[in-house]
Each structure stands twice: as structure tokens, then as C-alpha cells.
Coordinates of C-alpha atoms in Angstrom, one line a residue:
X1 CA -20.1 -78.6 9.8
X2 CA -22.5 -80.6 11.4
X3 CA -22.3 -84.8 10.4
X4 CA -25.5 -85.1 10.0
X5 CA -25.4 -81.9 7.0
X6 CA -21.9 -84.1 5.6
X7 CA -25.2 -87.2 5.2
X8 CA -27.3 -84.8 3.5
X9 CA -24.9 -84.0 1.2
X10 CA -23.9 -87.4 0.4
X11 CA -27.3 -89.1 0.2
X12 CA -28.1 -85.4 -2.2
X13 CA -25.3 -85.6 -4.5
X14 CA -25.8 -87.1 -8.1
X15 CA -22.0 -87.6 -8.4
X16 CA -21.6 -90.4 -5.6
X17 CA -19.3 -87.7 -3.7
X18 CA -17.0 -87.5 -6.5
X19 CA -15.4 -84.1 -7.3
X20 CA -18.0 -81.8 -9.1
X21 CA -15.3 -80.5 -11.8
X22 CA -12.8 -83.3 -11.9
X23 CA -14.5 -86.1 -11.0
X24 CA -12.1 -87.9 -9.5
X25 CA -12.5 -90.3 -7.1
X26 CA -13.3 -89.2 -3.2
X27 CA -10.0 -91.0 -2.2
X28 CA -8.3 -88.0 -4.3
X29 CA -8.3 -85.2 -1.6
X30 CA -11.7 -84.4 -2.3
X31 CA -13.8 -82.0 0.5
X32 CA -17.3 -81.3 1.4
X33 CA -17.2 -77.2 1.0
X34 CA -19.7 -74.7 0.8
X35 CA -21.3 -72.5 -2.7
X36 CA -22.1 -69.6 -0.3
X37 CA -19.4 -68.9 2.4
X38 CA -20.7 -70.2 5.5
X39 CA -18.9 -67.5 7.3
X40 CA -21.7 -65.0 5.8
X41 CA -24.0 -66.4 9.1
X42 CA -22.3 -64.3 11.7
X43 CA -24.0 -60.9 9.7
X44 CA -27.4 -60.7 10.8
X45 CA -28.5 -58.2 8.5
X46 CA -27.2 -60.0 5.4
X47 CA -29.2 -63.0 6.7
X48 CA -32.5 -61.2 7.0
X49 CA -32.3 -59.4 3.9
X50 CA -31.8 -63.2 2.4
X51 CA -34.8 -64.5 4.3
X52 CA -36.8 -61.5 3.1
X53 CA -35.9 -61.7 -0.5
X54 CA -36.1 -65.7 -0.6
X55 CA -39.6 -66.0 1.2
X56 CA -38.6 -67.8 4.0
X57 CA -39.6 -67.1 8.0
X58 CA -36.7 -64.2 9.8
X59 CA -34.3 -66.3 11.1
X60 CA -34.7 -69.8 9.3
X61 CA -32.4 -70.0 6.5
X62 CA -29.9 -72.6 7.5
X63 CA -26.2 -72.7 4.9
X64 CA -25.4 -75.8 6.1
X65 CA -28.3 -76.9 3.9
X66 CA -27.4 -80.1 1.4
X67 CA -28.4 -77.1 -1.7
X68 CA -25.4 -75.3 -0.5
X69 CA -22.7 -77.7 0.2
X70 CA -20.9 -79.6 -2.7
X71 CA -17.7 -82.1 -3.3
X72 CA -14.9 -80.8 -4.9
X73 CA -11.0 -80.9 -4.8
X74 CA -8.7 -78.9 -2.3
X75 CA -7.0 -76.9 -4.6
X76 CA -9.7 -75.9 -6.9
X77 CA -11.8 -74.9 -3.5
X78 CA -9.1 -72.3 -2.9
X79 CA -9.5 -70.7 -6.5
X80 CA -13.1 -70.8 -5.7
X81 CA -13.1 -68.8 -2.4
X82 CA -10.5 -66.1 -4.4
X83 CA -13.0 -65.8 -7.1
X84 CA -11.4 -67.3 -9.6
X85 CA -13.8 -69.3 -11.1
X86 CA -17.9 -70.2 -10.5
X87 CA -20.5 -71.8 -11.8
X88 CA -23.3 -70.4 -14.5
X89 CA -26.6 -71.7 -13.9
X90 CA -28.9 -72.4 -17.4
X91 CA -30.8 -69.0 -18.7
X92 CA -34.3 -70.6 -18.3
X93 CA -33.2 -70.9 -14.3
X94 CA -31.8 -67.4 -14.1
X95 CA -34.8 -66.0 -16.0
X96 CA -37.9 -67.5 -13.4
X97 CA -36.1 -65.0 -10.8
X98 CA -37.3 -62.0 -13.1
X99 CA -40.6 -60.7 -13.7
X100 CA -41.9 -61.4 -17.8
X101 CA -39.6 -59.1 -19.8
X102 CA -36.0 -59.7 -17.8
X103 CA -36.5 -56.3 -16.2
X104 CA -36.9 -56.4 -12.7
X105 CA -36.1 -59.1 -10.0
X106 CA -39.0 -61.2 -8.1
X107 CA -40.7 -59.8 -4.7
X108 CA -40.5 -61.9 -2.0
X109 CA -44.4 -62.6 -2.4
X110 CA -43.4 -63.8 -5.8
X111 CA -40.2 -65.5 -5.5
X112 CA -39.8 -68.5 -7.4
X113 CA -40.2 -71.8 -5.8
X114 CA -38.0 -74.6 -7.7
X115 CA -38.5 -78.0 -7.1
X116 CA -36.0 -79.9 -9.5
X117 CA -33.8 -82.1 -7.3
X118 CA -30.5 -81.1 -9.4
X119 CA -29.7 -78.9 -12.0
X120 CA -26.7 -77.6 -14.7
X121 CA -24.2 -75.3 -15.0
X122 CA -21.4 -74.5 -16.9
X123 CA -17.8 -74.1 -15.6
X124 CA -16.9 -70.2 -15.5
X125 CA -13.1 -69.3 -15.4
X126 CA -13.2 -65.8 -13.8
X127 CA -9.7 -64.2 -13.5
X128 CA -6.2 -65.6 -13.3
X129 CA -6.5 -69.2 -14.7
X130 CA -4.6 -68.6 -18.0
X131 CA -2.2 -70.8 -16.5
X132 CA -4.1 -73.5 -15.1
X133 CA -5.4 -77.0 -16.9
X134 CA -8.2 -79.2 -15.3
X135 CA -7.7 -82.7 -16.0
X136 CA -11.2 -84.3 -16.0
X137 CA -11.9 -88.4 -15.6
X138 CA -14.4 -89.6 -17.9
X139 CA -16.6 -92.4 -16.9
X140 CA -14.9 -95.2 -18.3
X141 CA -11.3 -93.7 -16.2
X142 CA -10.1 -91.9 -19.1
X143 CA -8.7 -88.3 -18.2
X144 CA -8.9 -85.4 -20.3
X145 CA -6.9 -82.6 -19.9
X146 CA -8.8 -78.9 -20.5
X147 CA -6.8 -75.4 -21.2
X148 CA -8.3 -72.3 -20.6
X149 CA -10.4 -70.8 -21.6
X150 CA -12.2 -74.0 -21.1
X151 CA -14.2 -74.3 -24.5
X152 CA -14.9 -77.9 -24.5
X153 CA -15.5 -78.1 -20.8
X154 CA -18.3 -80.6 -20.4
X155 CA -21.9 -79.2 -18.4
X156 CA -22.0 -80.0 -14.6
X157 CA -24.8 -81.5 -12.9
X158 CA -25.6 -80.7 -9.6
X159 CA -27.7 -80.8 -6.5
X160 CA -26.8 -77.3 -5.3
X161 CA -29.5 -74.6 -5.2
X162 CA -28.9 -71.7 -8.1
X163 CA -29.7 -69.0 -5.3
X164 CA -26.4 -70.1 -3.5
X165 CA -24.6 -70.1 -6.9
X166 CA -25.9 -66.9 -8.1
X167 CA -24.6 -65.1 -4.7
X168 CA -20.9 -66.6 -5.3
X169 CA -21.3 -65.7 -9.0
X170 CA -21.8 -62.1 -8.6
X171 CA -19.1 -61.2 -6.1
X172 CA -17.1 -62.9 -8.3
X173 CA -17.9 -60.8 -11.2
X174 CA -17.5 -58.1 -9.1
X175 CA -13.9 -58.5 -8.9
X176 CA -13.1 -58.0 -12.6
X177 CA -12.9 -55.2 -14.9
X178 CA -15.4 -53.8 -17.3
X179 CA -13.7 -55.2 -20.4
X180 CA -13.7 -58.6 -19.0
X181 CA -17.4 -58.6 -17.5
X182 CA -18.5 -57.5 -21.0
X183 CA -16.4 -60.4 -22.5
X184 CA -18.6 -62.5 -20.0
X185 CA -22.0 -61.2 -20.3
X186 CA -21.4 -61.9 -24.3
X187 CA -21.1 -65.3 -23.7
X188 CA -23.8 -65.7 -21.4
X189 CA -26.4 -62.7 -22.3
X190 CA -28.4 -64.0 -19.2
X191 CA -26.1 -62.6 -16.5
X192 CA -26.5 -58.6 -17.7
X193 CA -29.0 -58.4 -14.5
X194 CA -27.3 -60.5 -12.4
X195 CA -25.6 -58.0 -10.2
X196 CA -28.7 -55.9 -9.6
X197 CA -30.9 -58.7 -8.5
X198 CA -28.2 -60.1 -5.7
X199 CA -28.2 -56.6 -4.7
X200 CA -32.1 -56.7 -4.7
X201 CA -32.0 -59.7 -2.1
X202 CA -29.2 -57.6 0.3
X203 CA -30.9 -54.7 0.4
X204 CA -32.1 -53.5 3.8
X205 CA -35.4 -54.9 4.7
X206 CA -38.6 -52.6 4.3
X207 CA -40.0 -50.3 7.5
X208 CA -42.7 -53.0 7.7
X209 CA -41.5 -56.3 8.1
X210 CA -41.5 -57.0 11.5
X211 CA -44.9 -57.0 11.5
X212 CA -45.2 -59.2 8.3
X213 CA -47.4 -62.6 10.0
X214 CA -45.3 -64.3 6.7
X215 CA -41.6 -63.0 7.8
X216 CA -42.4 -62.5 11.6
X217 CA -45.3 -65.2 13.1
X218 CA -47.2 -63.4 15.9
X219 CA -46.5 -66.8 17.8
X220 CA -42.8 -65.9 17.8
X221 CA -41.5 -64.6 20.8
X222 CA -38.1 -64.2 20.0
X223 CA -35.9 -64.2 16.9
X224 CA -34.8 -67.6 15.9
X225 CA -31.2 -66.7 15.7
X226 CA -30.7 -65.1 18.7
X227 CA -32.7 -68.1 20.7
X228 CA -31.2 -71.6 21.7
X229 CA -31.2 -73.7 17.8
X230 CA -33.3 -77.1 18.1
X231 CA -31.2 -80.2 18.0
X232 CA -30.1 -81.6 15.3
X233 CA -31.4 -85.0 15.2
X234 CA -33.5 -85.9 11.7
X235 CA -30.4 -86.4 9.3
X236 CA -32.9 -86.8 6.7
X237 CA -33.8 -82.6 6.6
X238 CA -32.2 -79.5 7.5
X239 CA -33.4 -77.5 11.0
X240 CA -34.8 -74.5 9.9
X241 CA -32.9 -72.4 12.3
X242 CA -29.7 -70.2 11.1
X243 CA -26.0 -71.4 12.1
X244 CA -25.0 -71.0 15.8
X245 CA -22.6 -68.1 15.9
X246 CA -20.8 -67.2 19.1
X247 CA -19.1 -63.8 17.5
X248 CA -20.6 -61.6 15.2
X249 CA -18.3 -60.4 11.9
X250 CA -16.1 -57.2 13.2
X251 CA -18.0 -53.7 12.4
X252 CA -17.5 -50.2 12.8
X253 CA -18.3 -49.9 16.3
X254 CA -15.2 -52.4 16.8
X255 CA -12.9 -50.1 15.8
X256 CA -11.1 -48.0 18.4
X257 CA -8.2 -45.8 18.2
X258 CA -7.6 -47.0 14.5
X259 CA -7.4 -50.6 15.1
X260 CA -9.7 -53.2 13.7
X261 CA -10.4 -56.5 16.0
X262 CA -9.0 -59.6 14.6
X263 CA -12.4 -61.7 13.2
X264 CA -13.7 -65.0 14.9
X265 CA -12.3 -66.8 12.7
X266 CA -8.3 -65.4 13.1
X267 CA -6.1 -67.1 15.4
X268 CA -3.3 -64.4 15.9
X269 CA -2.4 -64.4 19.8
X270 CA -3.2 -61.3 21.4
X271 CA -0.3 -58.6 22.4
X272 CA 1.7 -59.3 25.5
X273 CA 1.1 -56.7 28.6
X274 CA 4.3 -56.4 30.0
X275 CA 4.2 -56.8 33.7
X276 CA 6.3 -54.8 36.3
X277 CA 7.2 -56.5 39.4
X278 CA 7.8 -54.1 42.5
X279 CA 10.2 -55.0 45.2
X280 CA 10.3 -58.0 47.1
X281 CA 7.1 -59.0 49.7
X282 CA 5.1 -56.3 47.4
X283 CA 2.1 -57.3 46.1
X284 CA 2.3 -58.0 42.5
X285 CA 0.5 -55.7 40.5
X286 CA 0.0 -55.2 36.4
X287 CA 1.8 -52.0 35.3
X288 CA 0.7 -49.9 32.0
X289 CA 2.0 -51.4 29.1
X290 CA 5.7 -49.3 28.4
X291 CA 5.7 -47.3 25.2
X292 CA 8.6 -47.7 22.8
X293 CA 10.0 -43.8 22.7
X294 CA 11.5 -44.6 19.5
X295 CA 9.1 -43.1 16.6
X296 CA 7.5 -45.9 14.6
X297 CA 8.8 -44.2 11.7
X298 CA 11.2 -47.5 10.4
X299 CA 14.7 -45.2 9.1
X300 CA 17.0 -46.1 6.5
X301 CA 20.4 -47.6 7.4
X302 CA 23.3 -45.3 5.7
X303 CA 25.1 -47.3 3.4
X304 CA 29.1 -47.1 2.1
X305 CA 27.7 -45.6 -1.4
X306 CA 25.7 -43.4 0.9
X307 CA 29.1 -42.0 2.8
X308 CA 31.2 -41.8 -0.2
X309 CA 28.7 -39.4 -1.9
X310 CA 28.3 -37.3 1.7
X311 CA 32.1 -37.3 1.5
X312 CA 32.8 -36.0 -2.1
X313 CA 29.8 -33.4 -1.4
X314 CA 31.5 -32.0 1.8
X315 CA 35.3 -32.4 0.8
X316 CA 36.0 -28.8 0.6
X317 CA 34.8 -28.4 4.4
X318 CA 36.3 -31.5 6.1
X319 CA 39.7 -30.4 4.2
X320 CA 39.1 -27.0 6.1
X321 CA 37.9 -28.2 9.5
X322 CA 40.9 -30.8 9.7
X323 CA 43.6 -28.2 8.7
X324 CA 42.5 -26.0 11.5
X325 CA 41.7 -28.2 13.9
X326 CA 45.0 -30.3 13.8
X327 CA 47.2 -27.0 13.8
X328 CA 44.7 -26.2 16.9
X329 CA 46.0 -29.0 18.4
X330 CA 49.6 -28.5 18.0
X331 CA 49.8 -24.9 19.6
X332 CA 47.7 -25.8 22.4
X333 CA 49.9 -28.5 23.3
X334 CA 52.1 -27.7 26.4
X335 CA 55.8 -28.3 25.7
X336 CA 57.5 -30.9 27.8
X337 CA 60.6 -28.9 30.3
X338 CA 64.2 -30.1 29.2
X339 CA 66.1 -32.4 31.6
X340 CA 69.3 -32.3 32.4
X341 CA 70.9 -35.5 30.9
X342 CA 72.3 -37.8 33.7
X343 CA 74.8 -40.1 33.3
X344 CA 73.7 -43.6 33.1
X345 CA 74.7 -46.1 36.3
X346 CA 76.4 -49.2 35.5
X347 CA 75.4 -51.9 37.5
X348 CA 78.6 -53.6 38.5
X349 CA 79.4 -57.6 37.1
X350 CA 81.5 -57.9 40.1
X351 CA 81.1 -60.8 42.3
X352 CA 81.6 -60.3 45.9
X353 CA 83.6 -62.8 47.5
X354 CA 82.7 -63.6 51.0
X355 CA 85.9 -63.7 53.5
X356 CA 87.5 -66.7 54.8
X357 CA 87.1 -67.9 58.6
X358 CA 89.6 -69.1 60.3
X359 CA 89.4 -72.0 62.4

């Protein structure tokens, strides 16, 4: 993230960059994160159909906008990219991206233009947070601790754009059962629609847009995201050019022989080619990388229960095939000749004397 996006941000936030659910202080492990995963840049065609949807020019929607980056605490970020719990925007805000009646979502010639500076939401546990309190600082430093489900959680006011919220609320809902989206929708009646219209904004542009003058200026020679992005230099408003992306999101042209690229963003190393060095004052040269002949098949090692049971099963038959080959054994066995017995040699204790010289 660019800084000047992180001064956007700041000078944007109503909370004076204090954590949006907690509100504890910034010195308390608090992070500048993104409503809309800003990882979502690298698929073109989810970035169009966004454009198109929103009313904005192919190739200008920016996520490092200030209306999609907010402050809030390590740990509840991570139960916020699993889904675990979003943000509800009010029902009069959901409702303006509807035609009258509720029924059908906006056309991009109609989509709603909303100028408020901030807005509300409510705190929406999703799945998994039976076990989790939020302890929440008060503004005169008092902490108050809230269980789930969160009843007397208080309403959140920020500067981040509904659109952004609305895309992380439905994938979120989408990860939970009937029983408990029904549970959700009865609490917030507003949200019955919500998965059809975020699947009204992906959906695959119309035959025509590229030669919309609104979507695709006859000035433009080349799409802005494939083109070099302006620089960055007026803190005060965000370029109107999409993220620089140097790999697009893995697809199914990537796949080869049943294995899936890693993504940008992985950082596995990639597998070792085994070299094979010929004899010395050859030139070096890379071999094929050596198969394992073993099948990949993983076996079981036998245990001692595992023999015991093999033995007791088969007793009858090792009884047998040791009888016959042990008595096998015995009359194939060459018999050693008889000796005549010798009689032992006794070595003599004798000492021998040598003889006397005369002189």
C-alpha cells in the first residue's frame, strides 16, 4: 500500500485512526487493512464487471481508495478475511442500490451516486464467534466487554464506501448455511437481495461495451490497466487508474498435468532439479529430473498386533511347513565318517640338561 493511500485514510477516518470495533488506541496493534481484498485487482474481468456495474470509466477503479481501507486490530482482521464477521450497512443505504419496489438492482446508467462523507453499520458476527468477547473502550477509557451474539453492540461510524462492504458481506453470507442466513436475513430484512445484486455487478460485461463512449472514451488508446499507471503524487485524491499487478490470479489455462501454479502472492520455493554431473573435464550438463520408482501410494507399516493376528490365522500351516522342513533337514544332512580314536601325546615335563665341558 502506497503512503500516500495510508494519508488518505488517516486524514478520511472519523475515528482519529483508532480501531473501528474496539476503539482502542493506534498504539494497540492496530492496522490499516482493506473492506474489499485488494488481492481481487489481479482478475481483470472481476474489475471490469465492477467498473461497469459501478459507472465508472474500464480500468479506473482504484482499491487502494481511502472508501476502502479502514483501522482495525490484528486479530479481528484475520476473523474478517475468514468471514467470520462484517459489517451491515443501514436499510435506507442498501435500498438506493434497488429500483422503487426492492426488486431489481440499479443499471449502471442508474447507479446511485452517494455523497455522505461517512456512514453506519452495525457489527455482524457471521460464523464461529460463539466463543469470542470484544472488549470495547468507551470514550471516557472505560472498557466494556460484549458476548456474542453481540446484542448491545453499539453502531459503527465510518468513512468506508457501502459498495466495498456490501462485496465482503455477501461472500461472507455465502459461507453459511440456509438456517443461519435465514436467522440473518430476519434480523436485517434488507439483505434478502443482497446476494443477487453483488452477482448483478460480477456478471460478465454486455456484447456492447467496448464501444460504450461512457465505459470506453474513443480518446483511449489503450486500456488503463494494461498501460504504465500515472504517478502518484496528489496525496489529497486517489489516481483513477487500477492497482499495478505484475501476475495475474492463477486460471485454468495454468493448470498442467494436474497441478495448479502456486499464486503471486505464495512464497513456497520451487522444486529442486536434480543435476547429474558426467565425468571429469565434461561439460556440465542438467539431466531429467530422476523419478522415484517407488509408487506414491504411502503403505502401512505392519505392526506386532498386526503379526500376532497373521500368526494365529496361519498356525495350522507354519506348524506343518516347520515339521517337514526340519525333518527335511535332518535326512539330507551327510553323516560325518568315524575316526579311528588315537591315543593322545603327552608332551613330556622333562627338562633336558645340557652336558658338562670339561676344561
Amino acid at each position: 500500500m502506497a503512503r500516500s493511500a495510508m494519508k488518505r485514510a488517516q486524514d478520511a477516518d472519523p475515528n482519529l485512526q483508532r480501531c473501528l470495533i474496539e476503539n482502542c488506541s493506534a498504539h494497540m496493534a492496530v492496522q490499516l487493512r482493506h473492506v474489499y481484498d485488494r488481492e481481487e485487482a489481479a482478475i481483470s474481468s472481476r474489475m471490469e464487471s465492477l467498473e461497469w456495474s459501478w459507472g465508472l470509466i474500464q480500468g479506473s477503479l482504484n482499491l487502494d481508495t481511502s472508501r476502502n481501507i479502514f483501522f482495525v486490530g490484528e486479530s479481528l482482521y484475520e476473523m474478517y478475511k475468514r468471514r467470520r464477521w462484517s459489517l451491515v450497512p443501514e436499510e435506507q443505504v442498501v435500498r438506493q442500490f434497488f429500483y422503487e419496489g426492492g426488486r431489481r438492482p440499479r443499471k449502471r446508467r442508474d447507479f446511485p451516486k452517494l455523497q455522505s462523507q461517512t456512514f453506519k453499520y452495525k457489527f455482524l458476527p457471521i460464523r464461529n464467534m460463539e466463543d469470542i468477547c470484544i472488549t470495547r473502550q468507551s470514550e471516557d477509557n472505560s472498557v466494556t466487554i460484549h458476548e456474542y451474539p453481540f446484542p448491545d453492540f453499539p453502531t459503527i461510524t465510518s468513512h468506508v464506501h457501502p459498495s466495498f462492504v456490501l462485496l465482503h458481506l455477501a461472500s461472507a453470507l455465502c459461507c453459511i448455511d440456509r438456517e443461519q442466513y435465514n436467522a440473518v436475513v430476519k434480523e436485517y430484512p434488507w439483505l434478502d437481495k443482497i446476494d443477487e445484486l453483488c452477482t448483478s455487478w460480477l456478471s460478465r460485461l454486455p456484447d456492447n461495451a467496448d464501444r460504450n463512449p461512457t465505459f470506453w472514451p474513443s480518446h483511449q488508446a489503450q486500456s488503463p490497466s494494461t498501460s504504465q499507471p500515472t504517478s502518484d503524487d496528489d496525496i489529497s485524491r486517489t489516481p483513477p487508474h487500477r492497482i499495478p499487478v505484475l501476475t495475474e490470479h492463477p486460471s485454468d489455462q495454468n493448470i498442467e498435468n494436474g497441478r495448479l501454479n502456486s499464486p503471486p502472492s505464495s512464497t513456497r520455493a520451487l522444486p529442486r532439479v536434480i543435476q547429474k554431473y558426467p565425468n571429469f573435464g565434461q561439460k556440465r550438463e542438467l539431466a531429467e529430473p530422476v523419478k522415484d520408482p517407488r509408487p506414491k501410494k504411502r503403505r502401512r507399516l505392519l505392526t506386532s498386533t498386526d503379526l500376532t493376528r497373521h500368526d494365529e490365522h496361519h498356525e495350522p500351516e507354519i506348524l506343518e511347513w516347520r515339521e517337514n522342513h526340519v525333518s527335511g533337514w535332518v535326512n539330507d544332512y551327510p553323516a560325518k565318517p568315524s575316526a579311528k580314536a588315537e591315543p593322545l601325546l603327552r608332551r613330556s615335563t622333562r627338562v633336558k640338561r645340557k652336558p658338562k665341558r670339561l676344561y
